[in-house]
Coordinates of C-alpha atoms (C1' of nucleotides) in Angstrom, one line a residue:
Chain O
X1 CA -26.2 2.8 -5.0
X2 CA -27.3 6.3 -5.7
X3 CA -27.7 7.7 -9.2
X4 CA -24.8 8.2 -11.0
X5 CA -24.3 11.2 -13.0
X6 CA -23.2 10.5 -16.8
X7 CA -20.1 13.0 -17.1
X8 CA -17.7 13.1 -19.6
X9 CA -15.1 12.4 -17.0
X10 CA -17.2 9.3 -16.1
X11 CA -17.5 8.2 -19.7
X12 CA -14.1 8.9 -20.2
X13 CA -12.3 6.9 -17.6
X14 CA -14.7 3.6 -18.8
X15 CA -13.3 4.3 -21.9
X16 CA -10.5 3.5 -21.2
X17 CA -11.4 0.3 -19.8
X18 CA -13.3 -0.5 -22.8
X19 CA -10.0 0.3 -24.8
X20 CA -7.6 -2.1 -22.3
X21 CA -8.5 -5.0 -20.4
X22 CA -5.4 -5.1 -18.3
X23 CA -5.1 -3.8 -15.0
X24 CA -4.1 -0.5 -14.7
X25 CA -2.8 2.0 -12.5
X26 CA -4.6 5.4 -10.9
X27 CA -1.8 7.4 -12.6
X28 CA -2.3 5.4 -15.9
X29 CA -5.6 5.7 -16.3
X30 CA -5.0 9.4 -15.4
X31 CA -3.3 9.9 -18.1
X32 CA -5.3 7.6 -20.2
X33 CA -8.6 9.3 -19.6
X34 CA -6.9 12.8 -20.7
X35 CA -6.6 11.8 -23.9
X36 CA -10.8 11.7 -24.4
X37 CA -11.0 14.8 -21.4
X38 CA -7.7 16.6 -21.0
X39 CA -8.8 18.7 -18.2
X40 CA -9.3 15.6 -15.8
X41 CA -8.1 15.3 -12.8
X42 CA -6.3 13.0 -10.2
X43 CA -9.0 13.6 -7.3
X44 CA -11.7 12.9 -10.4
X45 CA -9.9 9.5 -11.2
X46 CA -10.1 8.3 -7.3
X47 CA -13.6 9.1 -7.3
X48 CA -14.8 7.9 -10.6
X49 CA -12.9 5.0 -9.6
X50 CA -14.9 4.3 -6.6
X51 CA -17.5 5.1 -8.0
X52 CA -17.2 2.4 -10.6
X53 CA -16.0 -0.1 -8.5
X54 CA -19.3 0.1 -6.1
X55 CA -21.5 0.3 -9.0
X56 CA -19.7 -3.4 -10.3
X57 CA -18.0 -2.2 -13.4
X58 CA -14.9 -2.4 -11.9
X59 CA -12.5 -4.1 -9.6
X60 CA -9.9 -2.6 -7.3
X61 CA -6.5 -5.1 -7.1
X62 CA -3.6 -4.1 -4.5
X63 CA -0.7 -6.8 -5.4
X64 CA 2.1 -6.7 -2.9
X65 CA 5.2 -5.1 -4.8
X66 CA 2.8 -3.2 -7.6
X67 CA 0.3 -1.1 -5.7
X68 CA -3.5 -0.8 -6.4
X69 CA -4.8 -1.7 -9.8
X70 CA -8.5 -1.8 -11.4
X71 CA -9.7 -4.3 -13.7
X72 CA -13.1 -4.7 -15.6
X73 CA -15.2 -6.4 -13.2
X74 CA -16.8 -8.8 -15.7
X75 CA -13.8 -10.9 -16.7
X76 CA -14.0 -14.6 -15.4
X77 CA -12.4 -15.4 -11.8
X78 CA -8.8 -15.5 -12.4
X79 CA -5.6 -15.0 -10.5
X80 CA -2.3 -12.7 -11.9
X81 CA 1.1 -12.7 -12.6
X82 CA 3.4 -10.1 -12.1
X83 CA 6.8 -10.5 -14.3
X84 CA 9.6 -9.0 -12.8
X85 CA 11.5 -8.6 -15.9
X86 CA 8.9 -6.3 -18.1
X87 CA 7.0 -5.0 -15.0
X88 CA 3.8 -6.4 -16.3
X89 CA 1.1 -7.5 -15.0
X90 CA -0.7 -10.8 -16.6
X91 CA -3.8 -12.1 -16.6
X92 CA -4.1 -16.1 -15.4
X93 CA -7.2 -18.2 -16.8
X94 CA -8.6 -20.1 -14.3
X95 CA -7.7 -20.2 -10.7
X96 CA -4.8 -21.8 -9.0
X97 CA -6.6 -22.5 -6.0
X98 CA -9.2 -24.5 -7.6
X99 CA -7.1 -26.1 -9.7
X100 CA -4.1 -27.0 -8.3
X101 CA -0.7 -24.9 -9.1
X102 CA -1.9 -24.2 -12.5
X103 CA 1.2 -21.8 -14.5
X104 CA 1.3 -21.2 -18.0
X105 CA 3.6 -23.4 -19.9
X106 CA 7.2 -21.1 -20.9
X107 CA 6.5 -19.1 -16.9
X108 CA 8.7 -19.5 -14.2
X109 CA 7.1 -19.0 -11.1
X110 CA 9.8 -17.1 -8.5
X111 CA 7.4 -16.6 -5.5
X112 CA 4.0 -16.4 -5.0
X113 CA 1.7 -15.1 -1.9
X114 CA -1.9 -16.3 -1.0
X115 CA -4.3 -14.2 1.0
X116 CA -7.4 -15.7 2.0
X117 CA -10.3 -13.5 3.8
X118 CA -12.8 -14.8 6.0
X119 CA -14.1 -15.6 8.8
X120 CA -11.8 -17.2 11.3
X121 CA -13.5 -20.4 13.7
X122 CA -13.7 -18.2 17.0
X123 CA -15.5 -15.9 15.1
X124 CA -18.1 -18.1 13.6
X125 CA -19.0 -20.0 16.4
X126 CA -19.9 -17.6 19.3
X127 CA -19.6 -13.8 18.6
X128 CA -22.6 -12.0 17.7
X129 CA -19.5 -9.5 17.2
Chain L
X1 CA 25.3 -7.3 3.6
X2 CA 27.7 -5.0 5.7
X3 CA 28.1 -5.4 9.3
X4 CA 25.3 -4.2 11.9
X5 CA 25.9 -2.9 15.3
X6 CA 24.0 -4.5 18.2
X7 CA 22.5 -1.2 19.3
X8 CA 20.0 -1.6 22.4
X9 CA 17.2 -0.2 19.6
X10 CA 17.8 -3.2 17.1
X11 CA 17.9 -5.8 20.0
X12 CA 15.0 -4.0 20.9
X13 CA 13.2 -5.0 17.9
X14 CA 14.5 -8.7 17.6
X15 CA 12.8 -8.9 21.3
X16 CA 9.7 -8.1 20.1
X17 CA 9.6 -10.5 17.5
X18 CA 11.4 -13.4 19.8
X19 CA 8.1 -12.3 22.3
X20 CA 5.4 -12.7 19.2
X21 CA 4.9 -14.8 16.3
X22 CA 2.2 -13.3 14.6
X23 CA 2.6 -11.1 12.2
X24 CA 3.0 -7.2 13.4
X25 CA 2.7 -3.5 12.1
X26 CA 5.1 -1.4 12.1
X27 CA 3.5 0.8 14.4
X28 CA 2.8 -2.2 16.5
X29 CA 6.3 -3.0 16.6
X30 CA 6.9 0.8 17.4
X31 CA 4.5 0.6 20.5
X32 CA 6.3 -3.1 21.5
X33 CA 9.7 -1.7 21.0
X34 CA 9.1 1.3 23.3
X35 CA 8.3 -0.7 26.1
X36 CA 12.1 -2.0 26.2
X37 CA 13.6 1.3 25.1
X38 CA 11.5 4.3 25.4
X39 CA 13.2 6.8 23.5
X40 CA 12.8 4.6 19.7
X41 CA 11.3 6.6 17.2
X42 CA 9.6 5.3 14.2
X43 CA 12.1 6.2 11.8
X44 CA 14.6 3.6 13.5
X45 CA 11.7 0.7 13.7
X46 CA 11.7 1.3 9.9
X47 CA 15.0 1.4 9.4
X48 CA 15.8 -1.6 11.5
X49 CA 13.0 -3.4 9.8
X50 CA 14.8 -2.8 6.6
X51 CA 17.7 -4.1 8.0
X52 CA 16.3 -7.2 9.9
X53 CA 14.7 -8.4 6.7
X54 CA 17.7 -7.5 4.7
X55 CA 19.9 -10.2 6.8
X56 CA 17.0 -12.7 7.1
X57 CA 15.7 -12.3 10.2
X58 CA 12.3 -11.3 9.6
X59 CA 10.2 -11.0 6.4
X60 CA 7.6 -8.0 5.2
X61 CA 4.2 -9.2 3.9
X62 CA 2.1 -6.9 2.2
X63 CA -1.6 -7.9 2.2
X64 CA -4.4 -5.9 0.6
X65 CA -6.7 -4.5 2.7
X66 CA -4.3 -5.1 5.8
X67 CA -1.1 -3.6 4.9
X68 CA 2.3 -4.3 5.4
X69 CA 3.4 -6.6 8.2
X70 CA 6.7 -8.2 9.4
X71 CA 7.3 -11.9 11.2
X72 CA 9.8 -13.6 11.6
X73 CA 11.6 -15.7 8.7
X74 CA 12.3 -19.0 10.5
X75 CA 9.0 -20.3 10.1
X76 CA 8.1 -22.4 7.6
X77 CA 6.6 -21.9 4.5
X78 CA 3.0 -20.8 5.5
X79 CA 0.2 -18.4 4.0
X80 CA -2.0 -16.5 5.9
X81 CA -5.5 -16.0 6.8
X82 CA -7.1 -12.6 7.7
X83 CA -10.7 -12.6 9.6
X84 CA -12.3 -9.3 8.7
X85 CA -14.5 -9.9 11.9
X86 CA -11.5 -9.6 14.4
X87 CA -9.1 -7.9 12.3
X88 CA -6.2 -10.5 12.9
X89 CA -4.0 -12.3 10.6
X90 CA -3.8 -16.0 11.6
X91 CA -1.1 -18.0 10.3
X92 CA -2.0 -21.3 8.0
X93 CA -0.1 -24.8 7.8
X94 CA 1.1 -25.2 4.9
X95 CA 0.8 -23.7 1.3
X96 CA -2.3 -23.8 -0.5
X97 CA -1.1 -23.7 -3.7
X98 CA 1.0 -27.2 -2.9
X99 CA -2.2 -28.9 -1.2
X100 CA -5.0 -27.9 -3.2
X101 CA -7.2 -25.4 -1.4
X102 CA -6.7 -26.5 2.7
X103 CA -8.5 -24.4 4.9
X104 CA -8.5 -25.2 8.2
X105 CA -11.7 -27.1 9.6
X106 CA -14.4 -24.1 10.9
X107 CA -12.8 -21.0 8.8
X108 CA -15.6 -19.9 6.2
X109 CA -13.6 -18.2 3.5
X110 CA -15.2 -15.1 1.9
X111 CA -12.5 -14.6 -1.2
X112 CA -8.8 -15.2 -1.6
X113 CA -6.0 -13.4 -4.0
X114 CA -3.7 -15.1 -5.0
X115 CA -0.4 -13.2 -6.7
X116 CA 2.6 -15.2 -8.7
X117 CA 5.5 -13.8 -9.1
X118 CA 8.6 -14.9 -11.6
X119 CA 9.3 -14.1 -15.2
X120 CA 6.8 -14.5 -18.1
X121 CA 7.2 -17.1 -21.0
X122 CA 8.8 -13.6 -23.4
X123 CA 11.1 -12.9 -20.8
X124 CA 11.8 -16.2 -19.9
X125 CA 13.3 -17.1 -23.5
X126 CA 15.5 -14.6 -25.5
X127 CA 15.6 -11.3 -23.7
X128 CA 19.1 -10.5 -21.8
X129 CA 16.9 -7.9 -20.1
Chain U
dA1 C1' 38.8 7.4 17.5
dT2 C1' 35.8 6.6 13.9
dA3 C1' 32.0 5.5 11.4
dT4 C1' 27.5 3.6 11.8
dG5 C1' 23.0 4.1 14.2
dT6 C1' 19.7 7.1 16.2
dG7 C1' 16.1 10.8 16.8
dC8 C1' 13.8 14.4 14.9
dA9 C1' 11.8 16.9 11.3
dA10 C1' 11.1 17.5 6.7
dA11 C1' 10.1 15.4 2.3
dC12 C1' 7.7 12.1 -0.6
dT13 C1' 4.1 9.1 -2.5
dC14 C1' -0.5 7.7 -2.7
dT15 C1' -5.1 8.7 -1.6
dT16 C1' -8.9 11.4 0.4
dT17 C1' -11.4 15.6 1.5
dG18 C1' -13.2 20.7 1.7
dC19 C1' -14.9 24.1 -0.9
dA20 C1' -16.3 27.1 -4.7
dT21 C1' -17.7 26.5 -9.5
dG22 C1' -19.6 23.9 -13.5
dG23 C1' -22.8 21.1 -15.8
dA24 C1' -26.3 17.0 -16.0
dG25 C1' -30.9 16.2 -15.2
Chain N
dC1 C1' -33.1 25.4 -11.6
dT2 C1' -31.2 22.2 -8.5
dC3 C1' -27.9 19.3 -6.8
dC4 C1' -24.2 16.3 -7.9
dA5 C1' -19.6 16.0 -9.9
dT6 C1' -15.5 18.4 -10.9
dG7 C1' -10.9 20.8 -10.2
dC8 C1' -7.8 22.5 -7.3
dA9 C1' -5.3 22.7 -3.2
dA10 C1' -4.8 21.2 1.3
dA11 C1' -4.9 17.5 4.4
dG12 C1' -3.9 12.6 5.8
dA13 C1' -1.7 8.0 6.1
dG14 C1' 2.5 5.4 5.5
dT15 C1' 7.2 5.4 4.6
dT16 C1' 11.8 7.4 3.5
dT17 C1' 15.7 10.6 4.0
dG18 C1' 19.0 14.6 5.6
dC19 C1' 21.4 16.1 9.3
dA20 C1' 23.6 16.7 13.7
dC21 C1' 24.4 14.0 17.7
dA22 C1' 25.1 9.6 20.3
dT23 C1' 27.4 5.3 20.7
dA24 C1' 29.1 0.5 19.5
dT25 C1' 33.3 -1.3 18.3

DNA sequence: ATATGTGCAAACTCTTTGCATGGAG
DNA sequence: CTCCATGCAAAGAGTTTGCACATAT
């Protein structure tokens, strides 16, 4: 990780994620950041964005029907839920997986999708790639 | 859902997916498609993707990092699996979230998402909208 | 015969990149 | 003073749409 300038863009746009700890969207947190530095721009947001996200302070989210959010990286492991009503996105303690179909109590669940990443049995066995 | 012709384009389509069960691309399905009617443009694979999901037939799956897929929607409930060493999605018995973390035997699993989807405890008790 | 489906190209959204200028170190 | 970061605009991917023509029914 090469040194990172500290730019008022930069300090601006972890700002704002000092200021929210949902997830939030490129455009948001476009619009978000102008507040601190109004003449920010979009291309600065995707980079800064990056930028964060490889240095750890963030975490980059694409949910299936929402698009690509970023989260503080230091919350705990957790899972979302999207409500289709408000168009919000939640955050869910703990994580389903582990735990076993955990859902708030007062939630009803619709759908949900689970993506696991890996490596598949053919490719750990064998393949030196 | 209003009535569809059987155009050699949309039989086409439903070929391809009767000749593959894993989940495709829609560029993929493009490259497939052409192979029983040359002259299918991209535009039509879209549009008859729309339409095949819209009657049932297939379903779209959107997973991060991969993108957007179709298979078809006769199979059972299933999640999926996606080896970042061979770049393929493999399809997974049953549903995690029912059966408390399976992974099949010889998959190492690098990180999982998991996204719920319904309406939140607010929305859930007064709000007509 | 008639209206829906198709093919092409243009439009759109989201994201990335090239380049000249600005500012952190 | 030097180089990295920024802002703008253009370029890219992926997907959708307008329009004239083809074709299933």
């Amino acid at each position: 990780v090469p040194a990172q300038r500290n730019t008022r863009q930069r300090q601006a746009i972890r700002k704002v994620f000092e200021e929210t700890s949902r997830p939030l969207r490129p455009l948001e947190i476009l619009d978000l950041a102008q507040r601190h530095v109004n003449s920010i721009g979009l291309a600065t947001v995707y980079r800064c964005l990056k930028a964060l996200t490889d240095e750890g302070f963030l975490l980059s989210l694409t949910m299936p029907e929402v698009g690509t959010l970023y989260e503080r990286a230091d919350k705990k492991h957790h899972h979302h839920f999207y409500c289709r009503a408000c168009d919000q996105l939640f955050d869910l303690e703990g994580c389903t997986l582990e735990q076993g179909g955990f859902v708030p109590p007062g939630y009803a669940l619709d759908s949900h999708e689970i993506f696991l990443y890996g490596t598949c049995a053919t490719c750990s066995t064998g393949a030196t790639s």
